[in-house]
GROMACS .gro file of C-alpha atoms in nm:
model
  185
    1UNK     CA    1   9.271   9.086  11.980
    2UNK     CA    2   9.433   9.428  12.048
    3UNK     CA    3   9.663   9.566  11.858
    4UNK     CA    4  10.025   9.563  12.046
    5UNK     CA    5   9.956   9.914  12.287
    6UNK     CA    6  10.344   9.891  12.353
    7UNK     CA    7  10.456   9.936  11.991
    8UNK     CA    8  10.371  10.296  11.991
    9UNK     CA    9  10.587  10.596  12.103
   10UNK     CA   10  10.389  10.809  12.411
   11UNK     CA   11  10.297  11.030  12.149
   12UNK     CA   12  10.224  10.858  11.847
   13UNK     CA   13   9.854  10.857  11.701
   14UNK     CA   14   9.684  10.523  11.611
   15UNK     CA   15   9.541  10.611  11.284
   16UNK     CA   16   9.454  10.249  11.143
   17UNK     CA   17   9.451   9.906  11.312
   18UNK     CA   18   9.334   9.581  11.094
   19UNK     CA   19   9.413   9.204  11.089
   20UNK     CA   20   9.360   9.028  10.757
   21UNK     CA   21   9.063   9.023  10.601
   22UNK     CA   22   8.816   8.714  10.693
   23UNK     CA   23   8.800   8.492  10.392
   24UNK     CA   24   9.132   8.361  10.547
   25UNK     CA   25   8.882   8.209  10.820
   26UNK     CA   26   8.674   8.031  10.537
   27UNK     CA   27   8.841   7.676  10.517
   28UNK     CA   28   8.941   7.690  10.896
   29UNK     CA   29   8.569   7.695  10.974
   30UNK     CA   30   8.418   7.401  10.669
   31UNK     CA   31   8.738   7.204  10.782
   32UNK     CA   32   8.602   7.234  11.145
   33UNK     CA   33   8.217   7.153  11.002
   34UNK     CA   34   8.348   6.898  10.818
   35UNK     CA   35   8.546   6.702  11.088
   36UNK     CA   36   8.286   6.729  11.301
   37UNK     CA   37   8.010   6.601  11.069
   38UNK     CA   38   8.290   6.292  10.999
   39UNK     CA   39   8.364   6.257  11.378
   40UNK     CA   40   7.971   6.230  11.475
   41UNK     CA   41   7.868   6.003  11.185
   42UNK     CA   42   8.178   5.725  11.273
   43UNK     CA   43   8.083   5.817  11.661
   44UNK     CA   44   7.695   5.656  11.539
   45UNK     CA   45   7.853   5.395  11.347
   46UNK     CA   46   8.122   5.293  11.583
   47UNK     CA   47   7.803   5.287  11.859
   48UNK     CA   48   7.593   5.080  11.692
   49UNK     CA   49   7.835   4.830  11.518
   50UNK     CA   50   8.092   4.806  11.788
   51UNK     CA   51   8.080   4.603  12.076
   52UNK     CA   52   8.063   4.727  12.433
   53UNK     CA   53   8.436   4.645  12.518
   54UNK     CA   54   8.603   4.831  12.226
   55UNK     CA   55   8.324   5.098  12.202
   56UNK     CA   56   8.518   5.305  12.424
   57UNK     CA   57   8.820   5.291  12.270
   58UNK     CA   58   8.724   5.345  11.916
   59UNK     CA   59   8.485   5.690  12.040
   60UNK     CA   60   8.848   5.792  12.242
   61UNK     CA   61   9.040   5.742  11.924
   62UNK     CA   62   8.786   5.950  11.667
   63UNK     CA   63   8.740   6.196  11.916
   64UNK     CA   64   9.124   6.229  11.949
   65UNK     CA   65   9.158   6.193  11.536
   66UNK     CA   66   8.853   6.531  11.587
   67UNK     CA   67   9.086   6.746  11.792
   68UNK     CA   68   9.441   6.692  11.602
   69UNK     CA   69   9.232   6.805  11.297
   70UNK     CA   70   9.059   7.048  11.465
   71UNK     CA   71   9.319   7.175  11.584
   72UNK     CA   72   9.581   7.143  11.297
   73UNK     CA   73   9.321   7.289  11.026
   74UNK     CA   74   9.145   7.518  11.199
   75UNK     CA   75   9.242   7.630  11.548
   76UNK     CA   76   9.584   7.751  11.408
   77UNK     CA   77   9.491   7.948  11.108
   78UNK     CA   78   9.287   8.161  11.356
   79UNK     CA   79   9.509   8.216  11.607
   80UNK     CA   80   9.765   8.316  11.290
   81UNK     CA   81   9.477   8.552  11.179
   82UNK     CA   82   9.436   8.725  11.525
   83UNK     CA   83   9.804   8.749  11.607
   84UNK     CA   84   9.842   8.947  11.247
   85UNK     CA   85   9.840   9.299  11.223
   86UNK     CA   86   9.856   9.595  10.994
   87UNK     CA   87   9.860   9.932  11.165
   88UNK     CA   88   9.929  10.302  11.039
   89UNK     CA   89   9.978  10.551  11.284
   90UNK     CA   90  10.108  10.957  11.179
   91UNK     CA   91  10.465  10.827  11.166
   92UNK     CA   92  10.493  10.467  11.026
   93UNK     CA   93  10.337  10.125  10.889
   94UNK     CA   94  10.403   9.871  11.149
   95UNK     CA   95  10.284   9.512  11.025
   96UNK     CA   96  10.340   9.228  11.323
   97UNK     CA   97  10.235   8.855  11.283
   98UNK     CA   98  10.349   8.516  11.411
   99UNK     CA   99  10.243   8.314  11.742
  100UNK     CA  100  10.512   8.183  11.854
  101UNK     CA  101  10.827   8.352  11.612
  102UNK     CA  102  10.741   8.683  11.566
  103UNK     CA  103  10.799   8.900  11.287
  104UNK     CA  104  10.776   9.264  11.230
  105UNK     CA  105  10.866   9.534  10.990
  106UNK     CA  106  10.769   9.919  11.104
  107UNK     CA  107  10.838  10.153  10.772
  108UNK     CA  108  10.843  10.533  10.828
  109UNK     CA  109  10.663  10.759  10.639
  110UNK     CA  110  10.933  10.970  10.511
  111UNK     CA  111  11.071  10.643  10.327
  112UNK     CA  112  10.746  10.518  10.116
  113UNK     CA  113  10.811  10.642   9.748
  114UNK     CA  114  10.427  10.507   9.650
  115UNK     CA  115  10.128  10.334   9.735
  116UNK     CA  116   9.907  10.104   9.508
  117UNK     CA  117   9.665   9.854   9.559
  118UNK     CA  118   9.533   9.554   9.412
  119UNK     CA  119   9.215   9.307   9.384
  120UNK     CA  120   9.071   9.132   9.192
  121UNK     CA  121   8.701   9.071   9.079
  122UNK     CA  122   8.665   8.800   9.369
  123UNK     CA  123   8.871   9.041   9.581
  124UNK     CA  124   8.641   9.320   9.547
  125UNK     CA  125   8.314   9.133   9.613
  126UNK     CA  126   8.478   9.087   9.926
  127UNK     CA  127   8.628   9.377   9.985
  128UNK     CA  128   8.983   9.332  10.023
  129UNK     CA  129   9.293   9.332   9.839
  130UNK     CA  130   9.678   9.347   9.799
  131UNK     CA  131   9.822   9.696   9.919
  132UNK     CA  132  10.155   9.768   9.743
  133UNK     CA  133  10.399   9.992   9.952
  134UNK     CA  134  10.739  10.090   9.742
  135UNK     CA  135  10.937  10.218  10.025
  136UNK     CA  136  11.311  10.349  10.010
  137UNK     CA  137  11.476  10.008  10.078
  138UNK     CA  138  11.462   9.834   9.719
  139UNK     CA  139  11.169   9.594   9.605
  140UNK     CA  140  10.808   9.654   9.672
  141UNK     CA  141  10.670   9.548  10.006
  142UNK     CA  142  10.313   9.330   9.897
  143UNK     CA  143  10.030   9.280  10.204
  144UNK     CA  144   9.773   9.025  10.092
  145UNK     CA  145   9.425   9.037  10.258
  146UNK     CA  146   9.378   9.364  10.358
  147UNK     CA  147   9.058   9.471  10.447
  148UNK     CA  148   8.872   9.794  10.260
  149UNK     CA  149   9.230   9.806  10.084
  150UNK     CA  150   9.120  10.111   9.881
  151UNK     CA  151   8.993  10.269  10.204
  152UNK     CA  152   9.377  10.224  10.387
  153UNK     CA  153   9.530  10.310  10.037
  154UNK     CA  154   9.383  10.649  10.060
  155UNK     CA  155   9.447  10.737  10.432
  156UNK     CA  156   9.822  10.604  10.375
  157UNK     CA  157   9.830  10.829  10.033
  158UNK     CA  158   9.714  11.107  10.228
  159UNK     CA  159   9.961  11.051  10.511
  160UNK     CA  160  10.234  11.033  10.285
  161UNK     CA  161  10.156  11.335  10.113
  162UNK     CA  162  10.071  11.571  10.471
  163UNK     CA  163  10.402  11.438  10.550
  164UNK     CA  164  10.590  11.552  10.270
  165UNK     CA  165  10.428  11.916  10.308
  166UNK     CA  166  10.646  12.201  10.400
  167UNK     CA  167  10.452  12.261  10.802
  168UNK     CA  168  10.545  12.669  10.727
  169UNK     CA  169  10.301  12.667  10.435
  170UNK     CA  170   9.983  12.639  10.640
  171UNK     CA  171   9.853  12.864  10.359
  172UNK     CA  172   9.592  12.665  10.139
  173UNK     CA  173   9.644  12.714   9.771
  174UNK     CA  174   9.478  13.027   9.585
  175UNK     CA  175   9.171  12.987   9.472
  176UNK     CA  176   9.091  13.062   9.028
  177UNK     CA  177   8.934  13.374   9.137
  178UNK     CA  178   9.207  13.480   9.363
  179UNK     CA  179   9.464  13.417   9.110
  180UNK     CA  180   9.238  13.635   8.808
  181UNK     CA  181   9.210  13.925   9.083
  182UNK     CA  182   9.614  13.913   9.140
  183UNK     CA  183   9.632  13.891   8.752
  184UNK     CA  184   9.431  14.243   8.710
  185UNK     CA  185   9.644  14.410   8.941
   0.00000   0.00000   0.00000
């Protein structure tokens, strides 16, 4: 899925667009393995030890049992997953989720006070983590699951700071060897 085009003012730049990371797929997809290895095993039992009048009706009912936990356990989780997501543009975090209530929270750049990130072993192997956001408005804002998390930490870090920069000091700092020949003078 897209991220939400409409979200962003006409001149706003999309810098970073992610959902959470896939490992939040992982039980959706054995839970949907699983059912269906149950469902197809009972569907051979219930055909060979059932007789001809109920055999309908006991295939209808563990195919229906199938598809409420298909559905339930995995078909939700993924649709949560794909209606998540975590985008920084040049002027804000935005972070939308939810199917059918939504939620949002768009923080500007001028109000985050620091950045951090977390993950653990596991976490790394898979290459996501926590990002930490400590913006103006009191306690720290945690996103779990985010993808490359040390990768957005930097481009947020460095958005952040090229925000905070003076835009009349285009000027790059003086080099050591500028700064010895301004000392001889």
């Amino acid at each position: 899925m897209g991220y939400p085009e409409g979200l962003l003012a006409p001149d706003e730049r999309l810098l970073l667009h992610r959902h959470p990371h896939w490992k939040m797929l992982f039980w959706p997809a054995v839970t949907f393995i699983l059912a269906t290895a149950l469902a197809g095993f009972a569907g051979g039992l219930a055909w060979r030890h059932v007789g001809d009048t109920a055999r309908t009706a006991v295939l209808i009912a563990i195919a229906a049992v199938w598809a409420v936990v298909v559905l339930w356990r995995g078909v939700g989780p993924v649709i949560r997953w794909g209606s998540t997501h975590f985008i920084i543009t040049d002027r804000r975090v935005l972070v939308r989720d939810g199917v059918l209530t939504h939620t949002g929270i768009d923080i500007p750049m001028n109000r985050i006070a620091s950045v951090q990130f977390r993950h653990r072993l596991f976490e790394r192997l898979l290459g996501t983590g926590t990002l930490i956001i400590d913006a103006a408005s009191g306690d720290p804002l945690e996103y779990h699951d985010i993808p490359e998390v040390e990768h957005v930490h930097a481009l947020l870090y460095h958005e952040v700071f090229e925000g905070s920069r003076d835009p009349r000091s285009d000027r790059q700092p003086e080099s050591d060897y500028e700064r010895g020949q301004r000392d001889y003078r």
